[in-house]
Coordinates of C-alpha atoms in Angstrom, one line a residue:
M13 CA 4.2 15.3 0.7
E14 CA 6.3 16.6 3.6
L15 CA 4.6 16.9 7.0
S16 CA 4.6 20.5 8.2
N17 CA 4.4 19.7 11.9
K18 CA 5.3 16.3 13.3
A19 CA 2.5 16.1 15.9
F20 CA -1.1 17.0 16.2
I21 CA -1.7 17.8 19.9
F22 CA -5.0 17.4 21.8
C23 CA -4.4 19.6 24.8
Y24 CA -6.5 18.9 27.9
D25 CA -6.9 21.9 30.2
P26 CA -9.8 21.5 32.7
Y27 CA -9.6 25.3 33.4
F28 CA -10.0 26.3 29.7
S29 CA -13.4 28.0 29.3
P30 CA -15.3 30.0 26.8
K31 CA -14.6 33.1 29.0
Q32 CA -10.9 32.4 28.8
M33 CA -11.1 32.0 25.0
S34 CA -12.9 35.3 24.7
V35 CA -10.1 37.0 26.7
E36 CA -7.5 35.3 24.5
F37 CA -9.3 36.4 21.3
R38 CA -9.2 40.0 22.5
E39 CA -5.5 39.7 23.1
V40 CA -5.0 38.4 19.6
I41 CA -7.0 41.3 18.1
H42 CA -4.9 43.8 20.0
G43 CA -1.6 42.1 18.9
K44 CA -0.7 40.9 22.4
K45 CA -1.0 37.2 21.6
Y46 CA -1.0 34.8 18.7
L47 CA -3.7 32.3 17.9
Q48 CA -2.8 28.8 18.9
P49 CA -1.0 26.8 16.2
E50 CA -3.0 24.7 13.7
N51 CA -1.7 21.5 15.2
V52 CA -3.2 22.2 18.6
M53 CA -6.8 21.6 19.7
M54 CA -7.8 22.7 23.2
A55 CA -10.5 21.0 25.3
N56 CA -11.6 21.2 28.9
D57 CA -13.5 17.9 28.8
L58 CA -11.8 14.5 28.3
A59 CA -15.1 13.1 26.9
V60 CA -14.8 15.6 24.0
I61 CA -11.3 14.5 23.2
H62 CA -12.3 10.8 23.4
Q63 CA -15.3 11.5 21.1
I64 CA -13.1 13.1 18.5
I65 CA -10.1 10.7 18.7
S66 CA -11.7 7.4 19.4
K67 CA -9.9 4.1 19.4
A68 CA -11.3 3.4 15.9
R69 CA -10.0 6.7 14.6
L70 CA -6.6 6.1 16.1
K71 CA -6.5 2.8 14.2
V72 CA -7.5 4.7 11.0
F73 CA -4.6 7.1 11.6
A74 CA -2.2 4.3 12.2
C75 CA -3.3 2.3 9.2
I76 CA -2.9 5.4 6.9
K77 CA 0.6 6.0 8.3
E78 CA 1.7 2.4 7.9
N79 CA 0.0 1.5 4.6
K80 CA -0.6 4.8 2.7
P81 CA -3.7 3.4 1.1
A82 CA -4.6 4.8 -2.4
N83 CA -8.3 5.4 -1.3
V84 CA -10.8 5.1 1.5
H85 CA -12.1 1.7 0.1
K86 CA -8.6 0.2 0.4
L87 CA -8.3 1.7 3.9
A88 CA -11.6 0.1 4.9
H89 CA -10.5 -3.2 3.5
L90 CA -7.2 -3.0 5.4
L91 CA -9.1 -2.3 8.6
H92 CA -11.7 -5.0 8.0
R93 CA -14.4 -2.4 8.6
D94 CA -17.4 -1.1 6.8
Y95 CA -16.6 1.6 4.2
T96 CA -19.3 4.0 5.5
N97 CA -17.9 3.9 9.1
V98 CA -14.3 4.4 7.9
W99 CA -15.4 7.2 5.6
R100 CA -17.1 8.9 8.6
D101 CA -14.0 8.5 10.7
C102 CA -11.9 10.0 7.9
Q103 CA -14.2 13.0 7.6
V104 CA -13.9 13.7 11.4
L105 CA -10.1 13.4 11.1
A106 CA -10.1 15.7 8.1
N107 CA -12.4 18.3 9.8
C108 CA -9.9 18.4 12.7
G109 CA -7.1 19.0 10.2
I110 CA -5.3 15.7 11.1
I111 CA -5.6 14.2 7.6
E112 CA -6.5 15.5 4.1
L113 CA -9.0 13.8 1.9
K114 CA -7.6 14.3 -1.6
E115 CA -9.8 13.7 -4.6
K116 CA -8.0 11.9 -7.4
D117 CA -9.4 10.0 -10.4
N118 CA -12.9 9.7 -8.8
E119 CA -11.4 8.3 -5.6
T120 CA -10.6 9.9 -2.3
Q121 CA -7.2 9.3 -0.9
P122 CA -6.6 9.8 2.9
I123 CA -3.3 11.6 3.5
L124 CA -1.7 12.2 6.8
L125 CA -0.8 15.8 7.7
Y126 CA 1.0 14.8 10.9
E127 CA 3.3 11.9 12.0
Q128 CA 1.7 11.4 15.4
I129 CA -1.2 12.4 17.6
V130 CA -0.3 13.5 21.1
L131 CA -2.5 13.9 24.1
D132 CA -1.1 16.6 26.3
F133 CA -2.1 16.8 30.0
P134 CA -0.2 19.9 31.3
S135 CA 0.8 19.9 34.9
R136 CA -0.4 22.6 37.3
E137 CA 1.6 24.1 40.0
R138 CA 0.2 25.1 43.4
N139 CA 1.7 26.4 46.6
L140 CA 1.2 24.1 49.6
P141 CA 0.1 26.5 52.4
G142 CA 2.8 27.1 55.0
S143 CA 5.3 24.7 53.5
G144 CA 7.1 26.9 50.9
V145 CA 6.8 23.9 48.6
I146 CA 5.4 24.1 45.1
E147 CA 3.6 20.9 44.1
R148 CA 3.1 19.8 40.5
V149 CA -0.5 18.6 40.1

């Protein structure tokens, strides 16, 4: 399976709000803007990003990438973790669209949809009063 996009991006924007989303959805409806790509997830709270992409889930992602296990049981064995916890982590990654859980011969194989996970912290520009200088924040 060829990966459609190379990276899944968690984009942190502390100014992103439900009100801003509503404005953007209206722009999409009127054809002024496109929806964000499937490989981008926006969040205005770092705790949300951390909850979704925990250290354990990053290890699951890395293990799938490196070993391409035939099923979730083998993945749990490779990670030296309980099957139930690995299964739950795989479900979260699948619900985010980072992996696919493919049913095959009464087994579930985790398949990567991206080569990497990226955390994007966009810089902000602001004018420093009276200086004529634009500072990246």
